[in-house]
């Protein structure tokens, strides 16, 4: 039983749009990209901080925007990017949900194990 006490329960939250055919979701990876844009002021800088190619980050953002039908970023060419109002709200809601779900999962895990 002591070994079980060392384990953690994790919840991987995804926000989807069931009204579209796309496979992209707003999950941990896209949330990290959006957080990086918020903090660093550009998608390129956010991608580099994650060890990701800009082209891949761009594709992920575009696919997610298309699937969710929500524009996440305002792009200003060489001047960087910033989250749209909807993108910022989605990131905030996602982060709050993830935090609450993770805390609840750990409490339930401790209770049940």
Short mmCIF file of N, CA and C in Angstrom, two decimals:
data_model
loop_
_atom_site.label_atom_id
_atom_site.label_comp_id
_atom_site.label_asym_id
_atom_site.label_seq_id
_atom_site.Cartn_x
_atom_site.Cartn_y
_atom_site.Cartn_z
N UNK A 1 0.81 -1.19 0.00
CA UNK A 1 0.00 0.00 0.00
C UNK A 1 0.86 1.26 0.00
N UNK A 2 2.03 1.22 0.62
CA UNK A 2 2.88 2.40 0.65
C UNK A 2 3.29 2.83 -0.75
N UNK A 3 3.47 1.87 -1.65
CA UNK A 3 3.85 2.20 -3.02
C UNK A 3 2.75 2.98 -3.73
N UNK A 4 1.50 2.64 -3.44
CA UNK A 4 0.38 3.35 -4.06
C UNK A 4 0.32 4.81 -3.60
N UNK A 5 0.76 5.08 -2.39
CA UNK A 5 0.73 6.45 -1.87
C UNK A 5 1.71 7.36 -2.60
N UNK A 6 2.69 6.79 -3.28
CA UNK A 6 3.67 7.59 -4.01
C UNK A 6 3.19 7.98 -5.40
N UNK A 7 2.08 7.39 -5.84
CA UNK A 7 1.58 7.64 -7.19
C UNK A 7 0.67 8.85 -7.23
N UNK A 8 0.53 9.43 -8.40
CA UNK A 8 -0.33 10.58 -8.61
C UNK A 8 -1.38 10.26 -9.66
N UNK A 9 -2.54 10.85 -9.50
CA UNK A 9 -3.59 10.75 -10.51
C UNK A 9 -3.54 12.01 -11.36
N UNK A 10 -3.61 11.84 -12.67
CA UNK A 10 -3.60 12.98 -13.59
C UNK A 10 -4.81 12.94 -14.49
N UNK A 11 -5.33 14.11 -14.81
CA UNK A 11 -6.44 14.24 -15.73
C UNK A 11 -5.94 15.07 -16.91
N UNK A 12 -6.14 14.55 -18.13
CA UNK A 12 -5.75 15.29 -19.35
C UNK A 12 -7.02 15.83 -19.98
N UNK A 13 -7.23 17.10 -19.78
CA UNK A 13 -8.43 17.77 -20.26
C UNK A 13 -8.29 18.14 -21.73
N UNK A 14 -9.36 17.97 -22.49
CA UNK A 14 -9.44 18.42 -23.87
C UNK A 14 -10.76 19.12 -24.08
N UNK A 15 -10.70 20.25 -24.78
CA UNK A 15 -11.91 20.96 -25.16
C UNK A 15 -12.09 20.75 -26.65
N UNK A 16 -13.28 20.27 -27.03
CA UNK A 16 -13.53 19.90 -28.42
C UNK A 16 -14.74 20.67 -28.97
N UNK A 17 -14.90 20.57 -30.27
CA UNK A 17 -16.08 21.12 -30.94
C UNK A 17 -16.74 19.96 -31.67
N UNK A 18 -17.76 19.42 -31.09
CA UNK A 18 -18.42 18.25 -31.67
C UNK A 18 -19.13 18.58 -32.97
N UNK A 19 -19.28 19.87 -33.27
CA UNK A 19 -19.98 20.28 -34.47
C UNK A 19 -19.12 20.28 -35.73
N UNK A 20 -17.84 19.91 -35.60
CA UNK A 20 -16.95 19.91 -36.77
C UNK A 20 -16.35 18.53 -36.98
N UNK A 21 -15.77 18.34 -38.16
CA UNK A 21 -15.16 17.06 -38.49
C UNK A 21 -13.69 16.98 -38.09
N UNK A 22 -13.10 18.10 -37.65
CA UNK A 22 -11.67 18.12 -37.34
C UNK A 22 -11.33 17.28 -36.13
N UNK A 23 -10.07 16.87 -36.07
CA UNK A 23 -9.58 16.05 -34.97
C UNK A 23 -8.84 16.86 -33.91
N UNK A 24 -8.56 18.12 -34.19
CA UNK A 24 -7.80 18.94 -33.25
C UNK A 24 -8.64 19.28 -32.03
N UNK A 25 -7.98 19.34 -30.89
CA UNK A 25 -8.63 19.71 -29.65
C UNK A 25 -7.77 20.75 -28.94
N UNK A 26 -8.37 21.47 -28.02
CA UNK A 26 -7.61 22.38 -27.18
C UNK A 26 -7.23 21.57 -25.95
N UNK A 27 -5.96 21.15 -25.92
CA UNK A 27 -5.46 20.32 -24.83
C UNK A 27 -4.16 20.88 -24.29
N UNK A 28 -3.39 20.06 -23.60
CA UNK A 28 -2.17 20.55 -22.95
C UNK A 28 -1.16 21.19 -23.90
N UNK A 29 -0.98 20.62 -25.08
CA UNK A 29 0.01 21.16 -26.02
C UNK A 29 -0.36 22.53 -26.55
N UNK A 30 -1.58 22.68 -27.02
CA UNK A 30 -2.03 23.97 -27.55
C UNK A 30 -2.12 25.00 -26.43
N UNK A 31 -2.48 24.56 -25.23
CA UNK A 31 -2.51 25.47 -24.08
C UNK A 31 -1.10 25.99 -23.78
N UNK A 32 -0.11 25.11 -23.87
CA UNK A 32 1.28 25.53 -23.64
C UNK A 32 1.73 26.52 -24.72
N UNK A 33 1.35 26.26 -25.97
CA UNK A 33 1.69 27.19 -27.05
C UNK A 33 1.04 28.55 -26.80
N UNK A 34 -0.23 28.56 -26.46
CA UNK A 34 -0.93 29.82 -26.21
C UNK A 34 -0.35 30.56 -25.00
N UNK A 35 0.01 29.83 -23.96
CA UNK A 35 0.66 30.45 -22.81
C UNK A 35 1.98 31.09 -23.22
N UNK A 36 2.73 30.39 -24.07
CA UNK A 36 3.99 30.94 -24.56
C UNK A 36 3.79 32.20 -25.37
N UNK A 37 2.76 32.23 -26.19
CA UNK A 37 2.46 33.45 -26.97
C UNK A 37 2.11 34.58 -26.01
N UNK A 38 1.30 34.28 -25.00
CA UNK A 38 0.92 35.30 -24.01
C UNK A 38 2.16 35.86 -23.31
N UNK A 39 3.06 34.99 -22.93
CA UNK A 39 4.24 35.41 -22.16
C UNK A 39 5.33 36.01 -23.04
N UNK A 40 5.54 35.46 -24.23
CA UNK A 40 6.68 35.83 -25.06
C UNK A 40 6.33 36.78 -26.21
N UNK A 41 5.06 36.90 -26.54
CA UNK A 41 4.63 37.85 -27.55
C UNK A 41 4.76 37.39 -28.99
N UNK A 42 5.10 36.13 -29.19
CA UNK A 42 5.14 35.62 -30.57
C UNK A 42 5.01 34.11 -30.58
N UNK A 43 4.42 33.62 -31.66
CA UNK A 43 4.29 32.17 -31.84
C UNK A 43 5.66 31.55 -32.07
N UNK A 44 6.51 32.24 -32.79
CA UNK A 44 7.86 31.74 -33.06
C UNK A 44 8.63 31.53 -31.74
N UNK A 45 8.58 32.52 -30.87
CA UNK A 45 9.29 32.41 -29.59
C UNK A 45 8.68 31.30 -28.73
N UNK A 46 7.36 31.20 -28.75
CA UNK A 46 6.69 30.15 -27.98
C UNK A 46 7.08 28.77 -28.48
N UNK A 47 7.09 28.61 -29.81
CA UNK A 47 7.48 27.33 -30.40
C UNK A 47 8.92 26.98 -30.04
N UNK A 48 9.83 27.93 -30.18
CA UNK A 48 11.23 27.68 -29.85
C UNK A 48 11.41 27.31 -28.38
N UNK A 49 10.65 27.95 -27.50
CA UNK A 49 10.77 27.64 -26.07
C UNK A 49 10.33 26.21 -25.76
N UNK A 50 9.52 25.64 -26.66
CA UNK A 50 9.05 24.26 -26.49
C UNK A 50 9.86 23.28 -27.32
N UNK A 51 10.87 23.77 -28.03
CA UNK A 51 11.67 22.90 -28.89
C UNK A 51 10.92 22.46 -30.12
N UNK A 52 10.02 23.30 -30.61
CA UNK A 52 9.17 22.96 -31.74
C UNK A 52 9.47 23.90 -32.91
N UNK A 53 9.39 23.39 -34.10
CA UNK A 53 9.55 24.22 -35.28
C UNK A 53 8.36 25.17 -35.41
N UNK A 54 8.64 26.39 -35.87
CA UNK A 54 7.58 27.37 -36.06
C UNK A 54 6.51 26.84 -37.01
N UNK A 55 6.92 26.17 -38.07
CA UNK A 55 5.95 25.66 -39.05
C UNK A 55 4.99 24.66 -38.41
N UNK A 56 5.50 23.85 -37.50
CA UNK A 56 4.64 22.89 -36.81
C UNK A 56 3.67 23.62 -35.88
N UNK A 57 4.17 24.60 -35.15
CA UNK A 57 3.33 25.38 -34.24
C UNK A 57 2.23 26.09 -35.03
N UNK A 58 2.60 26.68 -36.15
CA UNK A 58 1.65 27.38 -37.01
C UNK A 58 0.55 26.42 -37.48
N UNK A 59 0.94 25.23 -37.90
CA UNK A 59 -0.01 24.22 -38.37
C UNK A 59 -0.95 23.79 -37.24
N UNK A 60 -0.40 23.60 -36.06
CA UNK A 60 -1.22 23.20 -34.91
C UNK A 60 -2.24 24.28 -34.58
N UNK A 61 -1.80 25.52 -34.57
CA UNK A 61 -2.71 26.64 -34.28
C UNK A 61 -3.81 26.71 -35.33
N UNK A 62 -3.43 26.67 -36.60
CA UNK A 62 -4.42 26.77 -37.69
C UNK A 62 -5.42 25.62 -37.64
N UNK A 63 -4.93 24.39 -37.43
CA UNK A 63 -5.83 23.23 -37.36
C UNK A 63 -6.80 23.36 -36.18
N UNK A 64 -6.29 23.81 -35.05
CA UNK A 64 -7.12 23.95 -33.87
C UNK A 64 -8.15 25.05 -34.06
N UNK A 65 -7.72 26.17 -34.62
CA UNK A 65 -8.67 27.26 -34.89
C UNK A 65 -9.78 26.79 -35.82
N UNK A 66 -9.41 26.05 -36.84
CA UNK A 66 -10.39 25.56 -37.81
C UNK A 66 -11.38 24.60 -37.15
N UNK A 67 -10.87 23.68 -36.36
CA UNK A 67 -11.73 22.69 -35.71
C UNK A 67 -12.64 23.33 -34.66
N UNK A 68 -12.08 24.22 -33.85
CA UNK A 68 -12.87 24.85 -32.78
C UNK A 68 -13.75 25.97 -33.29
N UNK A 69 -13.45 26.46 -34.51
CA UNK A 69 -14.14 27.61 -35.08
C UNK A 69 -13.97 28.84 -34.19
N UNK A 70 -12.76 28.99 -33.65
CA UNK A 70 -12.39 30.10 -32.79
C UNK A 70 -11.00 30.57 -33.20
N UNK A 71 -10.85 31.87 -33.46
CA UNK A 71 -9.52 32.39 -33.75
C UNK A 71 -8.80 32.57 -32.42
N UNK A 72 -7.65 31.91 -32.29
CA UNK A 72 -6.89 31.95 -31.05
C UNK A 72 -5.88 33.09 -31.03
N UNK A 73 -5.28 33.37 -32.19
CA UNK A 73 -4.20 34.36 -32.25
C UNK A 73 -4.51 35.47 -33.24
N UNK A 74 -4.05 36.67 -32.89
CA UNK A 74 -3.94 37.78 -33.83
C UNK A 74 -2.48 37.81 -34.23
N UNK A 75 -2.22 37.68 -35.53
CA UNK A 75 -0.84 37.66 -36.02
C UNK A 75 -0.52 39.00 -36.64
N UNK A 76 0.67 39.53 -36.32
CA UNK A 76 1.10 40.81 -36.88
C UNK A 76 2.47 40.66 -37.53
N UNK A 77 2.59 39.63 -38.38
CA UNK A 77 3.83 39.41 -39.13
C UNK A 77 5.07 39.44 -38.27
N UNK A 78 6.00 40.30 -38.63
CA UNK A 78 7.28 40.40 -37.92
C UNK A 78 7.14 40.99 -36.53
N UNK A 79 5.97 41.53 -36.23
CA UNK A 79 5.76 42.16 -34.92
C UNK A 79 5.24 41.19 -33.87
N UNK A 80 5.10 39.93 -34.23
CA UNK A 80 4.69 38.92 -33.26
C UNK A 80 3.22 38.57 -33.33
N UNK A 81 2.74 37.97 -32.27
CA UNK A 81 1.35 37.52 -32.16
C UNK A 81 0.86 37.77 -30.76
N UNK A 82 -0.43 37.83 -30.64
CA UNK A 82 -1.04 37.90 -29.32
C UNK A 82 -2.33 37.10 -29.34
N UNK A 83 -2.76 36.67 -28.17
CA UNK A 83 -4.02 35.93 -28.09
C UNK A 83 -5.19 36.87 -28.38
N UNK A 84 -6.17 36.35 -29.09
CA UNK A 84 -7.40 37.10 -29.26
C UNK A 84 -8.12 37.10 -27.91
N UNK A 85 -9.19 37.88 -27.81
CA UNK A 85 -9.98 37.90 -26.58
C UNK A 85 -10.54 36.51 -26.31
N UNK A 86 -11.06 35.85 -27.37
CA UNK A 86 -11.60 34.49 -27.22
C UNK A 86 -10.49 33.50 -26.88
N UNK A 87 -9.33 33.65 -27.52
CA UNK A 87 -8.21 32.76 -27.24
C UNK A 87 -7.73 32.90 -25.80
N UNK A 88 -7.68 34.13 -25.32
CA UNK A 88 -7.25 34.37 -23.94
C UNK A 88 -8.25 33.79 -22.95
N UNK A 89 -9.55 33.99 -23.23
CA UNK A 89 -10.59 33.45 -22.35
C UNK A 89 -10.56 31.92 -22.35
N UNK A 90 -10.40 31.32 -23.52
CA UNK A 90 -10.34 29.86 -23.62
C UNK A 90 -9.15 29.32 -22.82
N UNK A 91 -7.99 29.96 -22.95
CA UNK A 91 -6.81 29.54 -22.19
C UNK A 91 -7.06 29.66 -20.69
N UNK A 92 -7.66 30.76 -20.26
CA UNK A 92 -7.94 30.95 -18.83
C UNK A 92 -8.91 29.90 -18.30
N UNK A 93 -9.97 29.63 -19.07
CA UNK A 93 -10.96 28.63 -18.66
C UNK A 93 -10.31 27.24 -18.62
N UNK A 94 -9.55 26.92 -19.67
CA UNK A 94 -8.86 25.63 -19.73
C UNK A 94 -7.94 25.46 -18.51
N UNK A 95 -7.13 26.47 -18.23
CA UNK A 95 -6.18 26.40 -17.11
C UNK A 95 -6.89 26.22 -15.78
N UNK A 96 -7.98 26.96 -15.57
CA UNK A 96 -8.74 26.83 -14.32
C UNK A 96 -9.37 25.45 -14.19
N UNK A 97 -9.95 24.97 -15.28
CA UNK A 97 -10.54 23.62 -15.27
C UNK A 97 -9.49 22.56 -14.99
N UNK A 98 -8.36 22.66 -15.66
CA UNK A 98 -7.29 21.68 -15.49
C UNK A 98 -6.81 21.66 -14.04
N UNK A 99 -6.65 22.83 -13.46
CA UNK A 99 -6.18 22.92 -12.07
C UNK A 99 -7.19 22.28 -11.12
N UNK A 100 -8.48 22.60 -11.30
CA UNK A 100 -9.51 22.04 -10.42
C UNK A 100 -9.64 20.53 -10.60
N UNK A 101 -9.61 20.08 -11.85
CA UNK A 101 -9.74 18.64 -12.10
C UNK A 101 -8.54 17.86 -11.56
N UNK A 102 -7.36 18.42 -11.71
CA UNK A 102 -6.16 17.74 -11.20
C UNK A 102 -6.21 17.63 -9.68
N UNK A 103 -6.62 18.70 -9.03
CA UNK A 103 -6.72 18.68 -7.57
C UNK A 103 -7.77 17.66 -7.12
N UNK A 104 -8.91 17.68 -7.77
CA UNK A 104 -9.98 16.74 -7.43
C UNK A 104 -9.55 15.29 -7.69
N UNK A 105 -8.84 15.06 -8.79
CA UNK A 105 -8.36 13.71 -9.10
C UNK A 105 -7.42 13.21 -8.03
N UNK A 106 -6.52 14.06 -7.56
CA UNK A 106 -5.58 13.64 -6.50
C UNK A 106 -6.33 13.33 -5.21
N UNK A 107 -7.29 14.16 -4.86
CA UNK A 107 -8.06 13.92 -3.65
C UNK A 107 -8.84 12.61 -3.75
N UNK A 108 -9.45 12.37 -4.90
CA UNK A 108 -10.20 11.11 -5.09
C UNK A 108 -9.26 9.91 -5.08
N UNK A 109 -8.10 10.06 -5.68
CA UNK A 109 -7.13 8.97 -5.71
C UNK A 109 -6.71 8.61 -4.29
N UNK A 110 -6.40 9.61 -3.50
CA UNK A 110 -5.98 9.35 -2.10
C UNK A 110 -7.12 8.69 -1.33
N UNK A 111 -8.34 9.16 -1.55
CA UNK A 111 -9.50 8.62 -0.85
C UNK A 111 -9.76 7.17 -1.24
N UNK A 112 -9.63 6.87 -2.54
CA UNK A 112 -9.96 5.54 -3.03
C UNK A 112 -8.84 4.52 -2.89
N UNK A 113 -7.62 4.99 -2.77
CA UNK A 113 -6.52 4.03 -2.65
C UNK A 113 -6.15 3.92 -1.20
#
